[in-house]
Amino acid sequence: MKSTTRILALSLTFAAAAAISQAAPAAENWENLCARCHGADGKGQTKIGKKLNLKDYTDAKVQAEMKDADMVKAISAGVSENGKERMKAYKDELSAAEIDELVALVRKFKA
Ligand code: HEC
């Protein structure tokens, strides 16, 4: 009985450690950090998205005009216009790999 409890405690510790060290999947990051503006579907038709006049990422033309490098830059450093922040920088909360995955996810919105 005692050893069973110990094994259980150990495996819980490992599970917790794995959860902490593992980066969140892109879909989860999108839902938590990006969807309130860009929309779950990437169309930017949320209340805030409409106000900010966001691009529709399902539009092939919009996709063609965006460069991966610019997307990475926008996500890591944020987007400002006339000194006003329109989208915040995410470099402190997302790793480079997570940002790359988000760019790939944005690309998938293309209809
Ligand atoms: C406060 C609202 C807001 C949130 C939250 C937000 N964005 Fe943005 N995002 C903007 C605005 C505003 C722009 C600039 C206008 C545009 O490109 O449509 C922008 C632009 C972008 C661009 C376009 C870069 C280009 O080359 O045109 C990408 C990619 C992007 N955001 C991805 C994300 C990702 C990924 C997240 C979540 C980690 C996110 N955004 C969160 C408002 C937001």
CSV table of C-alpha atoms and ligand atoms in Angstrom, one decimal:
chain,number,residue,atom,x,y,z
A,1,MET,CA,0.0,0.0,0.0
A,2,LYS,CA,2.7,2.4,1.0
A,3,SER,CA,4.7,1.8,-2.1
A,4,THR,CA,1.7,2.3,-4.3
A,5,THR,CA,1.1,5.7,-2.7
A,6,ARG,CA,4.7,6.6,-3.4
A,7,ILE,CA,4.6,5.6,-7.0
A,8,LEU,CA,1.4,7.6,-7.4
A,9,ALA,CA,3.0,10.7,-5.8
A,10,LEU,CA,6.0,10.2,-8.0
A,11,SER,CA,4.1,10.0,-11.2
A,12,LEU,CA,2.1,13.0,-10.3
A,13,THR,CA,5.3,14.9,-9.8
A,14,PHE,CA,6.5,13.9,-13.2
A,15,ALA,CA,3.2,14.8,-14.8
A,16,ALA,CA,3.4,18.3,-13.2
A,17,ALA,CA,7.0,18.8,-14.3
A,18,ALA,CA,6.1,17.8,-17.9
A,19,ALA,CA,3.2,20.2,-17.9
A,20,ILE,CA,5.4,23.1,-16.8
A,21,SER,CA,8.3,22.4,-19.2
A,22,GLN,CA,6.1,21.8,-22.2
A,23,ALA,CA,5.2,24.7,-24.4
A,24,ALA,CA,1.5,25.2,-24.9
A,25,PRO,CA,0.2,24.0,-28.2
A,26,ALA,CA,-0.3,26.8,-30.8
A,27,ALA,CA,-4.1,26.3,-30.8
A,28,GLU,CA,-4.2,26.8,-27.1
A,29,ASN,CA,-2.1,30.0,-27.3
A,30,TRP,CA,-4.2,31.3,-30.1
A,31,GLU,CA,-7.4,30.7,-28.1
A,32,ASN,CA,-6.0,32.2,-24.9
A,33,LEU,CA,-4.0,35.1,-26.3
A,34,CYS,CA,-5.0,36.0,-29.8
A,35,ALA,CA,-8.6,35.0,-30.5
A,36,ARG,CA,-10.2,37.9,-28.6
A,37,CYS,CA,-8.9,40.2,-31.3
A,38,HIS,CA,-8.2,38.0,-34.3
A,39,GLY,CA,-11.2,35.7,-33.7
A,40,ALA,CA,-11.1,31.9,-33.2
A,41,ASP,CA,-11.4,31.6,-37.0
A,42,GLY,CA,-8.8,34.3,-37.8
A,43,LYS,CA,-11.2,36.6,-39.5
A,44,GLY,CA,-10.8,39.4,-37.0
A,45,GLN,CA,-14.5,39.8,-36.7
A,46,THR,CA,-14.6,40.1,-33.0
A,47,LYS,CA,-15.8,43.3,-31.2
A,48,ILE,CA,-12.2,44.4,-30.7
A,49,GLY,CA,-11.1,43.1,-34.1
A,50,LYS,CA,-13.7,45.2,-35.9
A,51,LYS,CA,-12.7,48.3,-34.0
A,52,LEU,CA,-9.0,47.7,-34.8
A,53,ASN,CA,-9.8,47.0,-38.4
A,54,LEU,CA,-8.0,43.6,-38.4
A,55,LYS,CA,-7.0,41.7,-41.4
A,56,ASP,CA,-9.0,38.6,-42.4
A,57,TYR,CA,-6.5,35.7,-42.3
A,58,THR,CA,-8.8,33.5,-44.3
A,59,ASP,CA,-8.4,35.9,-47.3
A,60,ALA,CA,-5.8,34.5,-49.7
A,61,LYS,CA,-4.9,38.0,-50.7
A,62,VAL,CA,-4.1,39.0,-47.2
A,63,GLN,CA,-2.1,35.9,-46.7
A,64,ALA,CA,-0.1,36.6,-49.9
A,65,GLU,CA,0.8,40.0,-48.6
A,66,MET,CA,2.1,38.8,-45.3
A,67,LYS,CA,5.6,37.6,-44.9
A,68,ASP,CA,6.5,35.0,-42.3
A,69,ALA,CA,9.3,37.2,-41.0
A,70,ASP,CA,6.9,40.2,-40.5
A,71,MET,CA,4.4,37.9,-38.7
A,72,VAL,CA,7.1,36.7,-36.4
A,73,LYS,CA,8.1,40.3,-35.8
A,74,ALA,CA,4.5,41.4,-35.1
A,75,ILE,CA,4.0,38.6,-32.6
A,76,SER,CA,7.3,39.0,-30.8
A,77,ALA,CA,7.7,42.8,-30.8
A,78,GLY,CA,4.0,43.8,-31.2
A,79,VAL,CA,2.5,46.3,-33.6
A,80,SER,CA,2.4,50.0,-33.1
A,81,GLU,CA,1.1,52.8,-35.2
A,82,ASN,CA,2.1,56.5,-34.6
A,83,GLY,CA,3.6,55.5,-31.3
A,84,LYS,CA,0.4,53.8,-30.1
A,85,GLU,CA,0.4,50.2,-29.3
A,86,ARG,CA,-2.2,48.2,-31.3
A,87,MET,CA,-1.0,44.7,-30.5
A,88,LYS,CA,1.3,44.0,-27.6
A,89,ALA,CA,4.6,42.2,-27.8
A,90,TYR,CA,4.5,38.5,-26.8
A,91,LYS,CA,8.3,37.8,-26.7
A,92,ASP,CA,8.2,37.6,-22.9
A,93,GLU,CA,5.5,35.0,-22.7
A,94,LEU,CA,6.0,32.9,-25.8
A,95,SER,CA,9.2,31.1,-26.9
A,96,ALA,CA,10.5,31.5,-30.4
A,97,ALA,CA,9.2,28.0,-31.2
A,98,GLU,CA,5.7,28.9,-30.0
A,99,ILE,CA,5.8,32.0,-32.1
A,100,ASP,CA,6.8,30.0,-35.2
A,101,GLU,CA,4.0,27.6,-34.5
A,102,LEU,CA,1.5,30.5,-34.3
A,103,VAL,CA,2.7,31.8,-37.6
A,104,ALA,CA,2.0,28.3,-39.1
A,105,LEU,CA,-1.4,28.3,-37.5
A,106,VAL,CA,-2.2,31.7,-38.9
A,107,ARG,CA,-1.2,30.3,-42.4
A,108,LYS,CA,-3.7,27.5,-41.9
A,109,PHE,CA,-6.6,30.0,-41.7
A,110,LYS,CA,-6.3,30.6,-45.4
A,111,ALA,CA,-9.5,29.3,-47.1
B,1,HEC,C1,-5.4,43.7,-28.8
B,1,HEC,C2,-5.8,42.9,-29.9
B,1,HEC,C3,-4.8,41.9,-30.5
B,1,HEC,C4,-4.4,40.7,-29.9
B,1,HEC,C5,-4.8,40.2,-28.5
B,1,HEC,C6,-3.5,40.1,-30.8
B,1,HEC,N1,-3.3,40.9,-31.9
B,1,HEC,FE1,-2.3,40.4,-33.6
B,1,HEC,N2,-2.7,42.2,-34.4
B,1,HEC,C7,-3.5,43.2,-33.8
B,1,HEC,C8,-3.4,44.4,-34.6
B,1,HEC,C9,-4.2,45.7,-34.3
B,1,HEC,C10,-2.6,44.1,-35.7
B,1,HEC,C11,-2.2,45.1,-36.9
B,1,HEC,C12,-3.4,45.2,-37.9
B,1,HEC,C13,-3.5,44.0,-38.7
B,1,HEC,O1,-2.4,43.5,-39.2
B,1,HEC,O2,-4.6,43.5,-39.0
B,1,HEC,C14,-2.2,42.8,-35.6
B,1,HEC,C15,-1.4,42.1,-36.4
B,1,HEC,C16,-1.0,40.8,-36.3
B,1,HEC,C17,-0.3,40.1,-37.4
B,1,HEC,C18,0.0,40.6,-38.7
B,1,HEC,C19,1.4,40.9,-39.1
B,1,HEC,C20,1.4,41.3,-40.6
B,1,HEC,O3,2.5,41.0,-41.2
B,1,HEC,O4,0.5,41.9,-41.1
B,1,HEC,C21,-0.1,38.8,-36.9
B,1,HEC,C22,0.6,37.6,-37.6
B,1,HEC,C23,-0.7,38.7,-35.6
B,1,HEC,N3,-1.3,40.0,-35.3
B,1,HEC,C24,-0.8,37.6,-34.8
B,1,HEC,C25,-1.2,37.6,-33.5
B,1,HEC,C26,-1.0,36.5,-32.6
B,1,HEC,C27,-0.4,35.2,-33.0
B,1,HEC,C28,-1.6,36.8,-31.4
B,1,HEC,C29,-1.6,36.1,-30.1
B,1,HEC,C30,-0.3,35.7,-29.6
B,1,HEC,C31,-2.1,38.2,-31.6
B,1,HEC,N4,-1.9,38.6,-32.9
B,1,HEC,C32,-2.8,38.9,-30.6
B,1,HEC,C33,-4.2,43.0,-32.7
B,1,HEC,C34,-4.1,42.0,-31.8
